[in-house]
CSV table of C-alpha atoms in Angstrom, one decimal:
chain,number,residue,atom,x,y,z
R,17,UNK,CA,17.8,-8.1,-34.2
R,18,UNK,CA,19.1,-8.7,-30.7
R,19,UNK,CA,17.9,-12.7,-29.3
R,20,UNK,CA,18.3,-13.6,-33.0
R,21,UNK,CA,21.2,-15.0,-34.6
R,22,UNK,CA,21.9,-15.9,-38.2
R,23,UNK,CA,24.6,-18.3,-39.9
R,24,UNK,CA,25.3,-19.3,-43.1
R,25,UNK,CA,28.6,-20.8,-45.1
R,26,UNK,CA,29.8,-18.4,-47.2
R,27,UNK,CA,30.1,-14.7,-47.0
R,28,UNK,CA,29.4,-13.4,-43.3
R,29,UNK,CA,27.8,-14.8,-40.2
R,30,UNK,CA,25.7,-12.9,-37.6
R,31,UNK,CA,25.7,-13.8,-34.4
R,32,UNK,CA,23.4,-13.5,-31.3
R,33,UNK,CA,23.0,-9.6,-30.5
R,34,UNK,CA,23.1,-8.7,-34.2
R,35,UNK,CA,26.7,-8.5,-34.2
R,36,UNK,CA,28.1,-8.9,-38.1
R,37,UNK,CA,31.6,-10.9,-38.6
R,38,UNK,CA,33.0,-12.2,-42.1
R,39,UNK,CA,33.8,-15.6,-42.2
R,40,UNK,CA,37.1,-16.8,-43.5
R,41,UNK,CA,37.2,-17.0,-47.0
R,42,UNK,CA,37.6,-21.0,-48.1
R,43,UNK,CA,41.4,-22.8,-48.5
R,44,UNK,CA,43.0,-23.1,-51.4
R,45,UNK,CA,40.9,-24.9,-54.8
R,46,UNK,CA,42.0,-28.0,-55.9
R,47,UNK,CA,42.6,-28.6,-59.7
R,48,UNK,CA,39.2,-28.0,-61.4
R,49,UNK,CA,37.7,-26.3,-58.8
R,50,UNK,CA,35.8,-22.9,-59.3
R,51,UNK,CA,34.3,-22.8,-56.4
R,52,UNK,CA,36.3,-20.4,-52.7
R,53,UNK,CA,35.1,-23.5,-50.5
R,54,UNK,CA,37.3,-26.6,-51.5
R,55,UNK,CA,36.3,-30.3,-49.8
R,56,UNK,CA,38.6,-33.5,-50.0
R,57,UNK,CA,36.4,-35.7,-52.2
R,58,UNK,CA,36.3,-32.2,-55.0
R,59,UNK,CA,35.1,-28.7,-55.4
R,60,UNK,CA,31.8,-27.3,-55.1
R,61,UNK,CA,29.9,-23.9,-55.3
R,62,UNK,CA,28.2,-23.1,-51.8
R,63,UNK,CA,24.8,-21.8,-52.7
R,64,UNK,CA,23.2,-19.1,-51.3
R,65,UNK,CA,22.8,-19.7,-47.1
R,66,UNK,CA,18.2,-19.8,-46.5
R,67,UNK,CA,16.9,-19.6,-43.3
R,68,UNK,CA,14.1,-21.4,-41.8
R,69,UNK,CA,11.6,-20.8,-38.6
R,70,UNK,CA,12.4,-23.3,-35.6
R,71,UNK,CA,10.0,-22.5,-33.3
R,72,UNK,CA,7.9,-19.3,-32.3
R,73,UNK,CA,9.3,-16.9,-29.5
R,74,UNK,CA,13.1,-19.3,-29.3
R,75,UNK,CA,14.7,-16.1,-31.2
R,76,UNK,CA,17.1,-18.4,-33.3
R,77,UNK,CA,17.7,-19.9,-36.7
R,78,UNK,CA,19.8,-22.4,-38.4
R,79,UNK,CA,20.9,-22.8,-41.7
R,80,UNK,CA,20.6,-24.9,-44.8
R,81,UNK,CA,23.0,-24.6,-47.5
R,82,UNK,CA,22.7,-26.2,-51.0
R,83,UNK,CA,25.4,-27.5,-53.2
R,84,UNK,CA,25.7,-28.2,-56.8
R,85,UNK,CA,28.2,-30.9,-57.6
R,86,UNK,CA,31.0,-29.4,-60.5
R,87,UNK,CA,33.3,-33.2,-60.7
R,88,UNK,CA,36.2,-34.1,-58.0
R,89,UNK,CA,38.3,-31.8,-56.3
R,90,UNK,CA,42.2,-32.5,-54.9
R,91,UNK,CA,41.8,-30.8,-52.1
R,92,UNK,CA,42.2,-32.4,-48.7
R,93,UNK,CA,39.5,-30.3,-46.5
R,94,UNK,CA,35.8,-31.4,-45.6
R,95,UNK,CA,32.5,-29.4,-44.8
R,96,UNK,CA,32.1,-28.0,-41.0
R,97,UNK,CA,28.8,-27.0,-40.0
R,98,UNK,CA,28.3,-23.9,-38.7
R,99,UNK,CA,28.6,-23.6,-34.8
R,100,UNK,CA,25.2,-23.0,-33.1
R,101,UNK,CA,25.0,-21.6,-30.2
R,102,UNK,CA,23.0,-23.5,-27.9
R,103,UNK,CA,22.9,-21.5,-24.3
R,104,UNK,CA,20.4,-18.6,-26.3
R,105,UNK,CA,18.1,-22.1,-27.4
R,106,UNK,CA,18.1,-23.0,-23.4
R,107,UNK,CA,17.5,-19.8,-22.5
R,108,UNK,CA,14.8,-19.3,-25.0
R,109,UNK,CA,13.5,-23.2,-24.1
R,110,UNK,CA,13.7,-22.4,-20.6
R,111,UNK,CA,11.8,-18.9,-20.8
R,112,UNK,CA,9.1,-20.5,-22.8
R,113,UNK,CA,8.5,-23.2,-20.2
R,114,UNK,CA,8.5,-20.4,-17.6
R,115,UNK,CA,5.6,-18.9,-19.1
R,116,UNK,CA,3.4,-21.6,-19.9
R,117,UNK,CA,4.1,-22.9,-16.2
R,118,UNK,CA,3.2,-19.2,-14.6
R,119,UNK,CA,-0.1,-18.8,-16.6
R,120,UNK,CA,-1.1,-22.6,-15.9
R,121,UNK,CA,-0.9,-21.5,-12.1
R,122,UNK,CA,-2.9,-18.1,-13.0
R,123,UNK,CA,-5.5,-20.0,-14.9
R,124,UNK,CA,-5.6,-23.2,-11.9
R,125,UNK,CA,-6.1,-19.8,-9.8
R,126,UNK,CA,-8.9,-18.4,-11.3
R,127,UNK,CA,-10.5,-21.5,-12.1
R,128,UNK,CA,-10.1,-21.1,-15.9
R,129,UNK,CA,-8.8,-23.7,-18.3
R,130,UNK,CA,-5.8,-22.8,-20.5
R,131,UNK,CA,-6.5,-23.1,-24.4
R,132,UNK,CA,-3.8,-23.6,-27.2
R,133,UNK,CA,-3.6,-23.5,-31.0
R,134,UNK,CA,-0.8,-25.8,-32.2
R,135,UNK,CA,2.6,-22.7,-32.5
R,136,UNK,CA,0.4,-19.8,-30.8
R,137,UNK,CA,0.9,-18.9,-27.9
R,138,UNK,CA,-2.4,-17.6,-26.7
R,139,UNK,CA,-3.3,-15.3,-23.3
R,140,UNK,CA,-5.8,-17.1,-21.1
R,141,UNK,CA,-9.4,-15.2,-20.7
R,142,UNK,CA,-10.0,-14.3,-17.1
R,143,UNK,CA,-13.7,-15.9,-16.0
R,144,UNK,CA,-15.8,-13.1,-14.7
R,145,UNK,CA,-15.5,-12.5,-11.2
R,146,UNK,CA,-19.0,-13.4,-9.3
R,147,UNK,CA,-20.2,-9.8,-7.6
R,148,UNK,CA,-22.6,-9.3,-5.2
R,149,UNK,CA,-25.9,-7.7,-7.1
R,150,UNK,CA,-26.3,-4.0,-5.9
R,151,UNK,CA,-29.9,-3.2,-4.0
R,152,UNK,CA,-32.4,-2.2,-6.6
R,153,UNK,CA,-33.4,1.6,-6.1
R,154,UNK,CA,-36.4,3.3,-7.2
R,155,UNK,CA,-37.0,6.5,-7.8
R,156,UNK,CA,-40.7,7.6,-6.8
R,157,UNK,CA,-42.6,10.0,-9.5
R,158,UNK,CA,-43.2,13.8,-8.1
R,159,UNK,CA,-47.2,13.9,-7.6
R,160,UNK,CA,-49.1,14.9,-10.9
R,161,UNK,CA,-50.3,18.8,-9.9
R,162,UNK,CA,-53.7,19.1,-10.3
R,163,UNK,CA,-56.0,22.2,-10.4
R,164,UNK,CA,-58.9,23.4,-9.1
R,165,UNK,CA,-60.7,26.9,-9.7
R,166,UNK,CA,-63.5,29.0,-7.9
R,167,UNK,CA,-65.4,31.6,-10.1
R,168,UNK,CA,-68.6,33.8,-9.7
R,169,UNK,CA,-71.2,32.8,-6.9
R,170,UNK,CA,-69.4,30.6,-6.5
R,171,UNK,CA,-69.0,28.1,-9.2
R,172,UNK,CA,-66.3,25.4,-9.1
R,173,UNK,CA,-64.3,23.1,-10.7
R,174,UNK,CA,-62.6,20.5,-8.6
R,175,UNK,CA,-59.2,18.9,-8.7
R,176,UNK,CA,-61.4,15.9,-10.3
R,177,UNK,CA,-63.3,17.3,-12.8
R,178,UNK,CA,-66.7,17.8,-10.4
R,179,UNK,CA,-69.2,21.1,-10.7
R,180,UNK,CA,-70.7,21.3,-7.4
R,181,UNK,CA,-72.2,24.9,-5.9
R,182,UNK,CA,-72.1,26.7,-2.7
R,183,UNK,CA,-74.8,29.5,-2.3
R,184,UNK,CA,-75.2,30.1,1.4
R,185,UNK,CA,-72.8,32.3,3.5
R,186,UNK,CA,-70.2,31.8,5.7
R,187,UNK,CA,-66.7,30.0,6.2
R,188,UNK,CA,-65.8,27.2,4.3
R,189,UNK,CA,-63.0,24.6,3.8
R,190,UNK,CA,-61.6,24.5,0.3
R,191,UNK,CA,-58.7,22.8,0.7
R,192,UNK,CA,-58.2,20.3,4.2
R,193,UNK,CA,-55.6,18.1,4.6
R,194,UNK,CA,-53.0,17.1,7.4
R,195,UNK,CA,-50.2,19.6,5.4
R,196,UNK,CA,-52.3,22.2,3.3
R,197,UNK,CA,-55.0,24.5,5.0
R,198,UNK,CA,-57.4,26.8,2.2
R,199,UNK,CA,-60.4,28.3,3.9
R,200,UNK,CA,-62.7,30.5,2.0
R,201,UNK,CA,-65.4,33.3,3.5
R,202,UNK,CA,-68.1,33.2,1.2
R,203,UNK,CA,-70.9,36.1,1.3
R,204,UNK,CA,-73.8,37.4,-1.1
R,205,UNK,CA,-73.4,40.6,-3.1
R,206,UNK,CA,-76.1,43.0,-4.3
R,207,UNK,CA,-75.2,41.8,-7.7
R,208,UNK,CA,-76.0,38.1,-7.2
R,209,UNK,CA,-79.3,38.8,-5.1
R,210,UNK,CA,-77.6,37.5,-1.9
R,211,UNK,CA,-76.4,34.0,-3.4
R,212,UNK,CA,-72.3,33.9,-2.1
R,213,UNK,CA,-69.5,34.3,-3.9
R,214,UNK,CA,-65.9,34.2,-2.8
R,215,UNK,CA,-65.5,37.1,-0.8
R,216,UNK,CA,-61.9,36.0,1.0
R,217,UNK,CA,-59.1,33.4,0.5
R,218,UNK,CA,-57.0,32.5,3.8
R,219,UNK,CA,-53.7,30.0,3.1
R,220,UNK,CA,-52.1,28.2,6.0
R,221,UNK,CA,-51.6,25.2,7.6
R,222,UNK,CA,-48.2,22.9,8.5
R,223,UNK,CA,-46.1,23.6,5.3
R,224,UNK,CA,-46.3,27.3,6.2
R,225,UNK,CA,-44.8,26.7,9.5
R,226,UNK,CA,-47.9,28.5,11.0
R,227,UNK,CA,-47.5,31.8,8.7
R,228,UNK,CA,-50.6,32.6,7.1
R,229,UNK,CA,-51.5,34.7,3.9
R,230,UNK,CA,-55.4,36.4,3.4
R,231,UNK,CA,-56.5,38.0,0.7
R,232,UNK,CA,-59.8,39.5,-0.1
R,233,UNK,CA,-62.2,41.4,-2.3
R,234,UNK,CA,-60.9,44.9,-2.8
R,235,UNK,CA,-63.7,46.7,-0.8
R,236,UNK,CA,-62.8,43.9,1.7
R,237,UNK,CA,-59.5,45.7,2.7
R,238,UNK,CA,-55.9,45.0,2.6
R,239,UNK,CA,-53.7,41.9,1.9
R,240,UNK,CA,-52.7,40.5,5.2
R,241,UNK,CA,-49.8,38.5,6.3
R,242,UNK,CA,-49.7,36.9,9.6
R,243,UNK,CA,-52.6,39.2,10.6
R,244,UNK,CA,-50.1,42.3,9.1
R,245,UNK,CA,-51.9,44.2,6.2
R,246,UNK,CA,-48.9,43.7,3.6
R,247,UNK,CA,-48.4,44.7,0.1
R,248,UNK,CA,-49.9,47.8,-0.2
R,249,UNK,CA,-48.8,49.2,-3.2
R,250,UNK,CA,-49.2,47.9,-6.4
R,251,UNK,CA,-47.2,46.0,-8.3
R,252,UNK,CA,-45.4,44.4,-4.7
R,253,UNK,CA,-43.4,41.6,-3.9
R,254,UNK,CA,-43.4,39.3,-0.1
R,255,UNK,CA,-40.5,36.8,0.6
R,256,UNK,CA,-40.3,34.9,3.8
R,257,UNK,CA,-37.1,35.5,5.7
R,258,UNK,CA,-37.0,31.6,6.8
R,259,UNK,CA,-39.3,29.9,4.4
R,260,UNK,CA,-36.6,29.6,1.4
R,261,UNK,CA,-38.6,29.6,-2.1
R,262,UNK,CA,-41.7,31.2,-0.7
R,263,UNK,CA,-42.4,34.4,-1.8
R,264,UNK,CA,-46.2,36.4,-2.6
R,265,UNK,CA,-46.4,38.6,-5.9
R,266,UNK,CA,-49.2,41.0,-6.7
R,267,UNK,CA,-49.0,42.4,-10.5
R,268,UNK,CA,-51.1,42.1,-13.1
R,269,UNK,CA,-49.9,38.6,-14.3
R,270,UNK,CA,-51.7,35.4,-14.6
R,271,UNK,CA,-54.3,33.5,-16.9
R,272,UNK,CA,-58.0,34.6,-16.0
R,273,UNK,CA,-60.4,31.7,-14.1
R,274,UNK,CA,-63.7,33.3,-16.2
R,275,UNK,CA,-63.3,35.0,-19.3
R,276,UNK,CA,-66.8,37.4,-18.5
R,277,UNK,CA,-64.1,39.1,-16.5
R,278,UNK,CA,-61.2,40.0,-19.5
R,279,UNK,CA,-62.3,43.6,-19.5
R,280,UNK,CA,-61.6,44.3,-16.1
R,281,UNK,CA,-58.7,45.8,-14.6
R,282,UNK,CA,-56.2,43.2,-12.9
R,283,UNK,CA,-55.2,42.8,-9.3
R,284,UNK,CA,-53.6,39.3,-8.9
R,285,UNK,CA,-51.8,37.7,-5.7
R,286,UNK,CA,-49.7,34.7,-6.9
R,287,UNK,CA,-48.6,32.1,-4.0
R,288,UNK,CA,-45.6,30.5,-4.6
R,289,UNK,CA,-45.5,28.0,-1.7
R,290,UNK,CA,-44.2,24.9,-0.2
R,291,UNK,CA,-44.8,21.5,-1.5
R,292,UNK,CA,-45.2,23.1,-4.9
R,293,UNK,CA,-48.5,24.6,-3.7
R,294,UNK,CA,-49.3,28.3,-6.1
R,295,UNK,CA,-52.5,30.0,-5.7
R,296,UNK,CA,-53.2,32.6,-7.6
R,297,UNK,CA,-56.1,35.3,-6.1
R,298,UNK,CA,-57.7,37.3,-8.4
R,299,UNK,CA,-58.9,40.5,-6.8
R,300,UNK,CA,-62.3,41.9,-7.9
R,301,UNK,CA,-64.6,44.9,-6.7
R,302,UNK,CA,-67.0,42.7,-4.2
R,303,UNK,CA,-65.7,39.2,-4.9
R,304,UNK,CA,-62.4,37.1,-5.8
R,305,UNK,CA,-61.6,34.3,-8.2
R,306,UNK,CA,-59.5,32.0,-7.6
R,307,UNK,CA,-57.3,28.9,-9.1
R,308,UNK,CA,-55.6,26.3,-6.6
R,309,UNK,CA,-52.4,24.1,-8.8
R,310,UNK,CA,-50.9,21.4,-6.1
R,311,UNK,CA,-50.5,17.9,-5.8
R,312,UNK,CA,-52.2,15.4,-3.7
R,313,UNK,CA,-52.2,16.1,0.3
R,314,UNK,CA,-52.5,13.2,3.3
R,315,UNK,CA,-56.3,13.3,4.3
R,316,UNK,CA,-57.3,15.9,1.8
R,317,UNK,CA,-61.2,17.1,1.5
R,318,UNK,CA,-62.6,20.2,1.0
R,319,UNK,CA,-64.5,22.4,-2.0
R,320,UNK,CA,-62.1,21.3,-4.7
R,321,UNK,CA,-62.8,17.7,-4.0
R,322,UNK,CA,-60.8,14.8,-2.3
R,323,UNK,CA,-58.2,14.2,-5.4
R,324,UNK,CA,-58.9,10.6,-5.5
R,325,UNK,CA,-59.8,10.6,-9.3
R,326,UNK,CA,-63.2,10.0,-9.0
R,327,UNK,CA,-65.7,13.3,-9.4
R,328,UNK,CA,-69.1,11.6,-8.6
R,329,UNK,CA,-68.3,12.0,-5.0
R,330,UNK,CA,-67.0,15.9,-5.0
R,331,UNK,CA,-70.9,17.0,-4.7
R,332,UNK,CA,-71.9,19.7,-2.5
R,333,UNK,CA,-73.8,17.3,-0.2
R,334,UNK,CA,-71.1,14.2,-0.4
R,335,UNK,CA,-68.3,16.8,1.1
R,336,UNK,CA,-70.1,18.1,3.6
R,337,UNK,CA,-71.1,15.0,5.1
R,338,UNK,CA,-67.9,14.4,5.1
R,339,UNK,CA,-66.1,17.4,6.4
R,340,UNK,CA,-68.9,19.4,7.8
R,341,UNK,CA,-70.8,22.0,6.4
R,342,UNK,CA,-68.6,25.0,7.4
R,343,UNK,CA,-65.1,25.2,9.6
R,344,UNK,CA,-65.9,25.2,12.7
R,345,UNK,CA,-65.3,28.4,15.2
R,346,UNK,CA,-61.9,26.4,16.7
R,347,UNK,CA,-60.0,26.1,13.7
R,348,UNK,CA,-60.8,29.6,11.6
R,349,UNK,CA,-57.1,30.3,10.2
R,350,UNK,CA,-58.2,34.6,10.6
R,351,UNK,CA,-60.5,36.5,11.8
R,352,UNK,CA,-64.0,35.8,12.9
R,353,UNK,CA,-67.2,34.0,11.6
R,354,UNK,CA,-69.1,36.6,9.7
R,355,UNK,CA,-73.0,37.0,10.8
R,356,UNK,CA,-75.2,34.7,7.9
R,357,UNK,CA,-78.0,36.7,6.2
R,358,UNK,CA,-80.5,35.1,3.8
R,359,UNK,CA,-81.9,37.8,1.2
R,360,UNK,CA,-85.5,37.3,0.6
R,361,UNK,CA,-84.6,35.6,-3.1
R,362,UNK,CA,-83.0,32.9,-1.4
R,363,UNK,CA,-85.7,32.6,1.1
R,364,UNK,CA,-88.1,32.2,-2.1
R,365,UNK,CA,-85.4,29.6,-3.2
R,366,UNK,CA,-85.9,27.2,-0.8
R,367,UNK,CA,-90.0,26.9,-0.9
R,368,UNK,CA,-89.2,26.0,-4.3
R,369,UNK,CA,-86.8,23.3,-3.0
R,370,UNK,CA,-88.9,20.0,-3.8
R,371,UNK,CA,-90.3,18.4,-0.6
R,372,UNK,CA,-88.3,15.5,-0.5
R,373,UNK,CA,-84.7,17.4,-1.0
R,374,UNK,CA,-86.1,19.7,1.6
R,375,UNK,CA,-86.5,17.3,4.2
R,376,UNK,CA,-83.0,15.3,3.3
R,377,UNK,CA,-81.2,18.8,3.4
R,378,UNK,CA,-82.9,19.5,6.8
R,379,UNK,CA,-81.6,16.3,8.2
R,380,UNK,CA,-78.0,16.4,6.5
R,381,UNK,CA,-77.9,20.0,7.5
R,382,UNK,CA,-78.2,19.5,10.7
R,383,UNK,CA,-75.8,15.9,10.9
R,384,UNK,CA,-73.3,18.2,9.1
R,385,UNK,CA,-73.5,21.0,11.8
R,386,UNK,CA,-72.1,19.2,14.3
R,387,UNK,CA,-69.1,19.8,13.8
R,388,UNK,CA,-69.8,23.7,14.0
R,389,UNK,CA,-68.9,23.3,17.9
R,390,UNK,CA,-71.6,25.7,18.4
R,391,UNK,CA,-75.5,25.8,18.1
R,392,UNK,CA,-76.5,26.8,14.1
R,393,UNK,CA,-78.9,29.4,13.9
R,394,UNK,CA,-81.8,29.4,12.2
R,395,UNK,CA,-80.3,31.2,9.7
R,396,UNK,CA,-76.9,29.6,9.7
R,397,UNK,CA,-79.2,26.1,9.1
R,398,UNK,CA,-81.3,27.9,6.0
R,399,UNK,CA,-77.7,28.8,4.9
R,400,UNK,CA,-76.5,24.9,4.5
R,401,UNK,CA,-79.9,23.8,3.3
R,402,UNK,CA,-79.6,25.9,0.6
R,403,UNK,CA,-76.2,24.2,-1.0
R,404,UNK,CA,-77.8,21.2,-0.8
R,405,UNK,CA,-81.2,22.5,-2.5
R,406,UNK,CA,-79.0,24.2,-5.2
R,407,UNK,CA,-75.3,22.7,-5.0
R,408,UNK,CA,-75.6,20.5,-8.4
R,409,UNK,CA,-77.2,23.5,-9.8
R,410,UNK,CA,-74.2,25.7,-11.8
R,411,UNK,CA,-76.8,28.5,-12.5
R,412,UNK,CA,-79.3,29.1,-9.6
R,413,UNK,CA,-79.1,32.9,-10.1
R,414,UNK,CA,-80.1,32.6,-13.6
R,415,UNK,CA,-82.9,30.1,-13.1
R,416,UNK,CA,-84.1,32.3,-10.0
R,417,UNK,CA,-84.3,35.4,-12.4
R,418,UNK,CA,-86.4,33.3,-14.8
R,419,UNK,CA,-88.8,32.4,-12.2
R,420,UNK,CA,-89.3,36.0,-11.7
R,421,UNK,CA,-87.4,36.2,-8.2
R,422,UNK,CA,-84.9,38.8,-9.0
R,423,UNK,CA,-86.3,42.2,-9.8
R,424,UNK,CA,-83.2,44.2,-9.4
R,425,UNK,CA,-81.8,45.1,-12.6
R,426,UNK,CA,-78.2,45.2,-11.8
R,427,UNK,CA,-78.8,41.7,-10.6
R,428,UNK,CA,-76.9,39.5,-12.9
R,429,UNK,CA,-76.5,36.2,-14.1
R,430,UNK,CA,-72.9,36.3,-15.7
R,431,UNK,CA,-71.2,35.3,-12.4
């Protein structure tokens, strides 16, 4: 192979390169000799050349010959070693200390240590190179959606799990936050003996960019958008132009809020809004239902509760006191405030209020008023006293028809 050379003393030689030559066969035998290699002193037979390993990586061998002695020889010639060739043993010496020098220097550079095994030559192992740690990042969880529904006259269930009641008329905050705006008109139907249900849903606020979406009962007239009765025909679709994602179906789709209603014809407005905000409307002769999924807004308040995870403080009393009992005349999203009537049931309702709740709803009604911007009727002030007579009570309509109040037989207490 080529930087190897082999020798031996009889037969052929091969040189550096791998070049093959024959060697000269020996001179002539002297008496007794049997042998083609003859020596002064006698004959001998020149064994078979072996080879042996002088080093790793020098590329070169030597030889070692064995003789047998067979009795004097005559002849008049002695043994010449082979010749080595020394310059390819520099070169291969010189090479080797070449190497060990240049990765010395590569180790001392890197600050590593050279190791060794005794005829190995063995690569140095770079030490890791010290990096600057990369900022930690963290990735914040989307808010958990939550859900909140409004049934019947009407009956809730906040985004926290609370039950609280709203029987008096008029306009109401159901959703308030610094983003998110859900206001709901809430008025007394012949069927409920004048206690309210959800008569109209209005959607706005910042994340609609000051659009607006209303929908009502269906004797309450047409969808409106931005004022603009839209979606008049049945199934329909409504996509904002420049609110990408945002769009307002009306079909028959969508999982009922109460199942007293599964035999009824459907009329649904889904809300696909911002902020993963969807409210779904469902449209009934003289009242809606309705079911609210979104996450957690800044500042948020309203009918469905605060979202803080605790429902002992969504009662009807605890948000008004904190928002006010209705939204005042300023900051109505639509239309205007709807004139209050009290049915003489509900006037009957409240002598039954006990004393004590009587007077604390007078006085809270009339703290929580303030922010009405305008002076509460008489009836308007009946109207809040009410809910907080009868806002932890799920079933005032029923308990009024035990008490004998209700004498209308299409009065009923399903709702």
């Amino acid at each position: 192979a080529p930087g190897a050379g082999y020798s031996t003393s009889g037969g052929a030689a091969f040189g550096a390169g791998g070049g093959v030559a024959p060697l000269p066969r020996g001179a002539v035998a002297g008496a007794g000799c049997a042998t083609t290699t003859c020596v002064a002193a006698g004959c001998a037979t020149i064994g078979q050349a072996s080879m042996i390993s002088v080093g790793p990586g020098n590329g070169d061998y030597i030889t070692e010959t064995t003789y047998r002695y067979v009795g004097a020889g005559a002849g008049d010639l002695t043994v010449t070693a082979p010749r080595t060739i020394l310059w390819t043993r520099i070169l291969g010496a010189a090479v080797g200390i070449l190497a060990l020098a240049g990765g010395g220097v590569l180790l001392a550079s890197m600050g590593g240590t050279p190791t060794t095994t005794p005829g190995v030559q063995q690569a140095a192992m770079p030490l890791p190179v010290e990096q600057a740690e990369a900022p930690e990042t963290t990735t914040e969880p989307a808010p958990k959606l939550q859900e909140c529904t409004f049934w019947g006259d009407p009956h809730v269930l906040t985004f926290d799990g609370a039950r609280p009641s709203f029987y008096g008329e008029g306009e109401f905050y159901i959703v308030k936050s610094d983003t998110v705006n859900i206001q709901g008109r809430y008025m007394g139907t012949k069927y409920t003996a004048g206690l309210a249900a959800t008569n109209r849903v209005t959607v706005g606020g910042e994340f609609l960019d000051g659009h607006f979406i209303s929908v009502g009962a269906m004797e309450d007239g047409p969808i409106t958008i931005d004022g603009v009765p839209a979606m008049t025909k049945f199934p329909s679709t409504f996509e904002f132009d420049e609110l990408d994602g945002v769009s307002v179906t009306y079909n028959e789709g969508g999982k009922l809020v109460d199942g007293a209603t599964k035999d009824w014809k459907k009329r649904v407005v889904t809300m696909y809004l911002p902020d993963r905000v969807k409210v779904e409307v469902f449209r009934w002769s003289n009242y809606v239902d309705l079911r609210i999924t979104m996450p957690k807004q800044p500042n948020q308040d309203g009918g469905c509760g605060n979202m803080n995870g605790d429902p002992e403080d969504d009662s009807t009393a605890a948000i008004y006191h904190r928002i006010g009992a209705r939204v005042p005349k300023g900051e109505l999203i639509a239309g205007g405030r709807v004139e209050v009537e009290l049915t003489t049931v509900e006037e009957k309702l409240l002598t039954m209020c006990e004393p004590e709740l009587l007077a604390k709803a007078q006085k809270e009604c009339a703290h929580d008023l303030k922010s009405f911007r305008e002076h509460p009727s008489a009836v308007q002030t009946k109207s809040c006293m009410l809910d907080i007579c009868y806002g932890a009570n799920e079933h005032t309509l029923r308990m009024a028809k035990k008490a004998g109040l209700v004498h209308d037989p299409e009065v009923t207490d399903t709702v």
